PDB file of C-alpha atoms in Angstrom:
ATOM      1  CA  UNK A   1       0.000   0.000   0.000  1.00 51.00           C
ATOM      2  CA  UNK A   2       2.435   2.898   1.192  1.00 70.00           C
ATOM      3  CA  UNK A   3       5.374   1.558   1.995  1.00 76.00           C
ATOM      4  CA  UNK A   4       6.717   4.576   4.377  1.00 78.00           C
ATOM      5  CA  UNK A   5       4.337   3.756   6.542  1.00 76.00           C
ATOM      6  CA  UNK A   6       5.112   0.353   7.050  1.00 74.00           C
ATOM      7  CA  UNK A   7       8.711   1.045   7.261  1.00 80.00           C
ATOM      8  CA  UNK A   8       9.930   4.198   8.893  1.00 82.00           C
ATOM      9  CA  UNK A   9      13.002   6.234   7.998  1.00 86.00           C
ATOM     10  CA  UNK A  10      15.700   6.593  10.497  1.00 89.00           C
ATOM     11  CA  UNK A  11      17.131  10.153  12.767  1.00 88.00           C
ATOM     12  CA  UNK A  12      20.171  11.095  11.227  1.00 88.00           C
ATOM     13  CA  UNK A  13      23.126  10.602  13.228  1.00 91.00           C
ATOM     14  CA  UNK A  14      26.568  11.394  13.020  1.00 94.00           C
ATOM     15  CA  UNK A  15      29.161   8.601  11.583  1.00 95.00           C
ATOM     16  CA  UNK A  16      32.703   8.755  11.395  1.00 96.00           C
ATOM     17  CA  UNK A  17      34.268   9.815   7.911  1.00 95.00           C
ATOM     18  CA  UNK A  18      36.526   6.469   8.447  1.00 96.00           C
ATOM     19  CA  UNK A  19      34.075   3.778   9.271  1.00 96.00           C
ATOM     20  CA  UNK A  20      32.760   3.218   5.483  1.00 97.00           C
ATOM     21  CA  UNK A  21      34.449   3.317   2.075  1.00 97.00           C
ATOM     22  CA  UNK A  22      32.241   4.215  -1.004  1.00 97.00           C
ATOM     23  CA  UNK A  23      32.628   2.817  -4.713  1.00 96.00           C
ATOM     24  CA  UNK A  24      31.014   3.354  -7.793  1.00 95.00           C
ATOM     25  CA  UNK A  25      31.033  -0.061 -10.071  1.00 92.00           C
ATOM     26  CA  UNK A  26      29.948  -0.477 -13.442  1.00 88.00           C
ATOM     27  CA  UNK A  27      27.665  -3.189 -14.362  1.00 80.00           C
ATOM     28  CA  UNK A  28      27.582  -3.774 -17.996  1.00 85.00           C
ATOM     29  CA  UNK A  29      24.352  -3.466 -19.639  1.00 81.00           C
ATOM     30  CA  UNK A  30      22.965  -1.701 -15.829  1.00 75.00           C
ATOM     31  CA  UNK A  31      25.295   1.412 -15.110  1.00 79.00           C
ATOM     32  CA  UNK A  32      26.856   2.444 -12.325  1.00 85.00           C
ATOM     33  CA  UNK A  33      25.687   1.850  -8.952  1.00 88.00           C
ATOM     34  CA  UNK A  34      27.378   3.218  -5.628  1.00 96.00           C
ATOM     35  CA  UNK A  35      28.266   0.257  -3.063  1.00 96.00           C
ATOM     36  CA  UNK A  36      29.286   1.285   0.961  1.00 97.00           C
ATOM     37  CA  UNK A  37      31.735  -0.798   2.431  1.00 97.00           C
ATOM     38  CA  UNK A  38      31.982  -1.354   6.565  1.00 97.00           C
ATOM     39  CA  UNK A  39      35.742  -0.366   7.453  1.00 96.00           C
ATOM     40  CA  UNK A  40      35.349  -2.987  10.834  1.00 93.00           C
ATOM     41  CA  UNK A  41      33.224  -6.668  11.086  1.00 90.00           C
ATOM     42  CA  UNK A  42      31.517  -8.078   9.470  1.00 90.00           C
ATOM     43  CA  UNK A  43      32.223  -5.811   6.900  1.00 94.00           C
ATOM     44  CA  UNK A  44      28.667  -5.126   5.616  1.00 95.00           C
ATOM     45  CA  UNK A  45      28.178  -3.890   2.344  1.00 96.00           C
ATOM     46  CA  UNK A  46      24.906  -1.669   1.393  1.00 96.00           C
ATOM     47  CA  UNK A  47      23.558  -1.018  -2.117  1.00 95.00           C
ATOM     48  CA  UNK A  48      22.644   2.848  -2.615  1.00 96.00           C
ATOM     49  CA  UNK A  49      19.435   3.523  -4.697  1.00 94.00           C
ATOM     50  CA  UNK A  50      19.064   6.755  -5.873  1.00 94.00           C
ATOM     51  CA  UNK A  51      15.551   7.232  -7.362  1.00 94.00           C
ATOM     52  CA  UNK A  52      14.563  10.056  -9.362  1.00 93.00           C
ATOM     53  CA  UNK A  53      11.343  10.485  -8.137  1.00 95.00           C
ATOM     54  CA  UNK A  54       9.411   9.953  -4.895  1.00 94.00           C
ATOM     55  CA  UNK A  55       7.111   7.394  -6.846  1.00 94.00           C
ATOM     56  CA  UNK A  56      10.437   5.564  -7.782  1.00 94.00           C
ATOM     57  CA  UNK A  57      11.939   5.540  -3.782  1.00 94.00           C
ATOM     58  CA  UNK A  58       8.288   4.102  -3.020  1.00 93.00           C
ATOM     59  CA  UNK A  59       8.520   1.136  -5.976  1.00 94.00           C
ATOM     60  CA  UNK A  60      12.422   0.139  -4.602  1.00 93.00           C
ATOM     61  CA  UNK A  61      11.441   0.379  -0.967  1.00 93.00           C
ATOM     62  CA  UNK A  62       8.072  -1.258  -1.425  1.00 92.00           C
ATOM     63  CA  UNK A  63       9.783  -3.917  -3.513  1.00 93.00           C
ATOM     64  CA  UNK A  64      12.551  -4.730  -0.748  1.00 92.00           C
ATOM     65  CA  UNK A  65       9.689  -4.653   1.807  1.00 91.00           C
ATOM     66  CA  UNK A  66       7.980  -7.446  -0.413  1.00 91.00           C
ATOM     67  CA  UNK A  67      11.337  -9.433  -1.237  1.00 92.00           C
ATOM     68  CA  UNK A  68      12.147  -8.847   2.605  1.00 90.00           C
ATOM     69  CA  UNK A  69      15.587  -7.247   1.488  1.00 91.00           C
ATOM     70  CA  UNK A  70      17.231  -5.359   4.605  1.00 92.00           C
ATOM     71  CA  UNK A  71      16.417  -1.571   3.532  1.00 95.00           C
ATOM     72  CA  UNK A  72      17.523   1.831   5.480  1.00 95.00           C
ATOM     73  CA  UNK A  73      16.389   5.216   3.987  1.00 96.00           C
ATOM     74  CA  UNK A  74      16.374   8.787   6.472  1.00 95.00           C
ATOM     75  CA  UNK A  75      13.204   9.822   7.821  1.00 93.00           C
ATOM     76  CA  UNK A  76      11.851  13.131   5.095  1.00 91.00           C
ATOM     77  CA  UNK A  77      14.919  12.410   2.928  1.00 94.00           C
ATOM     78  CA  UNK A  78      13.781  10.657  -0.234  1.00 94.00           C
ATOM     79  CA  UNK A  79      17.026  11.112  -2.367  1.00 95.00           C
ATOM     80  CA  UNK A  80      18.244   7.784  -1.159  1.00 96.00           C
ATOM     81  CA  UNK A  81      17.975   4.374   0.342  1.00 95.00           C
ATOM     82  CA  UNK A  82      20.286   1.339   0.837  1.00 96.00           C
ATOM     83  CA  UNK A  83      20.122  -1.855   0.646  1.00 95.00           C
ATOM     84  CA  UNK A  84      22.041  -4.853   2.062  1.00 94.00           C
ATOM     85  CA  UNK A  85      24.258  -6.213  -0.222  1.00 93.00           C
ATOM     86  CA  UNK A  86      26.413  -8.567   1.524  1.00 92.00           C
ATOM     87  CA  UNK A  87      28.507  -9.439   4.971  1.00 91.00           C
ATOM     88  CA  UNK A  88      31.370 -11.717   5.861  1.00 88.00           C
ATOM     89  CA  UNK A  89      29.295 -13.991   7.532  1.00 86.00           C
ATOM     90  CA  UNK A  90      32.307 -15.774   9.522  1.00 88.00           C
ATOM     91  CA  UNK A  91      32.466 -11.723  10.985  1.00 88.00           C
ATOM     92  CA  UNK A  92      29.375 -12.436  13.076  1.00 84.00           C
ATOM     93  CA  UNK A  93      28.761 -12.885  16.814  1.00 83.00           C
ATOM     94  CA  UNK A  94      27.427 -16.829  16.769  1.00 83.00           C
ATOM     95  CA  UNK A  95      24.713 -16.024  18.795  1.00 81.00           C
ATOM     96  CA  UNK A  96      21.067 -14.786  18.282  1.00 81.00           C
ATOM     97  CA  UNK A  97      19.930 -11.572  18.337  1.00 78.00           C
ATOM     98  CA  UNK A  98      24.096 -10.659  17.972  1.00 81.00           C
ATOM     99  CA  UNK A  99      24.114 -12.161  14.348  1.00 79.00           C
ATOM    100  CA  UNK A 100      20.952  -9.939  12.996  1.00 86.00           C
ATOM    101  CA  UNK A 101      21.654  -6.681  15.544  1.00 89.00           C
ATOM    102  CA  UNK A 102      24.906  -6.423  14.112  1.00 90.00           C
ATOM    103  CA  UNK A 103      24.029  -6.162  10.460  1.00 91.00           C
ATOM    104  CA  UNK A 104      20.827  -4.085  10.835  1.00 91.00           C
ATOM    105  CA  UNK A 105      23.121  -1.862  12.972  1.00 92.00           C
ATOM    106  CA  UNK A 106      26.207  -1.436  10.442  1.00 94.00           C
ATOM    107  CA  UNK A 107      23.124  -0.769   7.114  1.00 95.00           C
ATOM    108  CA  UNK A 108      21.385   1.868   9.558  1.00 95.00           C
ATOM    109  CA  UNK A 109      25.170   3.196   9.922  1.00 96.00           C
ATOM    110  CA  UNK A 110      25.618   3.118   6.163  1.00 97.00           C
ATOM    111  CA  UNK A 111      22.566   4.646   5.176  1.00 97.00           C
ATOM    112  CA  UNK A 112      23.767   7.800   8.284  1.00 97.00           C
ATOM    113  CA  UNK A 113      27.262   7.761   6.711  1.00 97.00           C
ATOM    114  CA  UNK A 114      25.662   7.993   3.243  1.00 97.00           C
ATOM    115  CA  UNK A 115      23.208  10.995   4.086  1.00 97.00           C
ATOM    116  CA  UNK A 116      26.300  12.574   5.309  1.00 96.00           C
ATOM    117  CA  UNK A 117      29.348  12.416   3.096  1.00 97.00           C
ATOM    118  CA  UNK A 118      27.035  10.343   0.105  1.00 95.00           C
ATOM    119  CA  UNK A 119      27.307  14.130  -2.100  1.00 93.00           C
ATOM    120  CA  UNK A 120      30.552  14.571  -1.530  1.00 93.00           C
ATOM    121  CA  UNK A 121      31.160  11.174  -3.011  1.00 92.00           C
ATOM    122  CA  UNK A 122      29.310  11.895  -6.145  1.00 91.00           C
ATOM    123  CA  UNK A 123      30.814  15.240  -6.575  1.00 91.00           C
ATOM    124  CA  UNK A 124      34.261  13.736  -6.491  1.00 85.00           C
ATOM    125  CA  UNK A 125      33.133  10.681  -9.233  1.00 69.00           C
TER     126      UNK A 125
END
């Protein structure tokens, strides 16, 4: 139905400069897409979206909702949202909730870090 209000957007919150590497990758015949890379275990990586249109953020985010993909977008900020696109899974506390909190807790970092250096990135590509 309306995705943002089944899943709500996070507070920003200040993340070290350090703590995430970004890269822009070309996939032949798909572009270029803009991947976040955890610094520290288990090395999460995030996918970042960038829709043109609200109507677009609300197709990708109601799509991940659907496919149950692990998505983080900022509260009133619609320029972005990232997705979980991998973790060293041998990185991870053996234990439940550790092995979950851990990963939800480095993509809500990654979608912060990317609200707050994610222009800067582009503007340097």
């Amino acid at each position: 139905m309306f995705p943002r209000m089944q899943h709500r957007g996070l507070e920003f919150r200040h993340v070290e400069r350090d703590a995430y590497k970004a890269e822009l990758r070309h996939v032949e015949g798909h572009g270029d897409y803009w991947l976040i890379h955890q610094q520290s275990k288990p090395h999460v990586v995030a996918h970042v979206h960038l829709p043109k249109t609200e109507t677009e953020f609300d197709n990708i985010l109601g799509f991940c909702l659907g496919q149950n993909h692990w998505c983080e977008y900022i509260e009133n900020d619609l320029s972005f949202l990232c997705v979980i696109a991998g973790f060293n899974a041998a990185e991870l506390t053996p234990k439940y909730p550790d092995f979950i909190s851990e990963r939800v807790y480095a993509l809500s970092d990654a979608t912060r870090w990317w609200y707050e250096y994610g222009k800067e990135c582009i503007s340097i590509k």
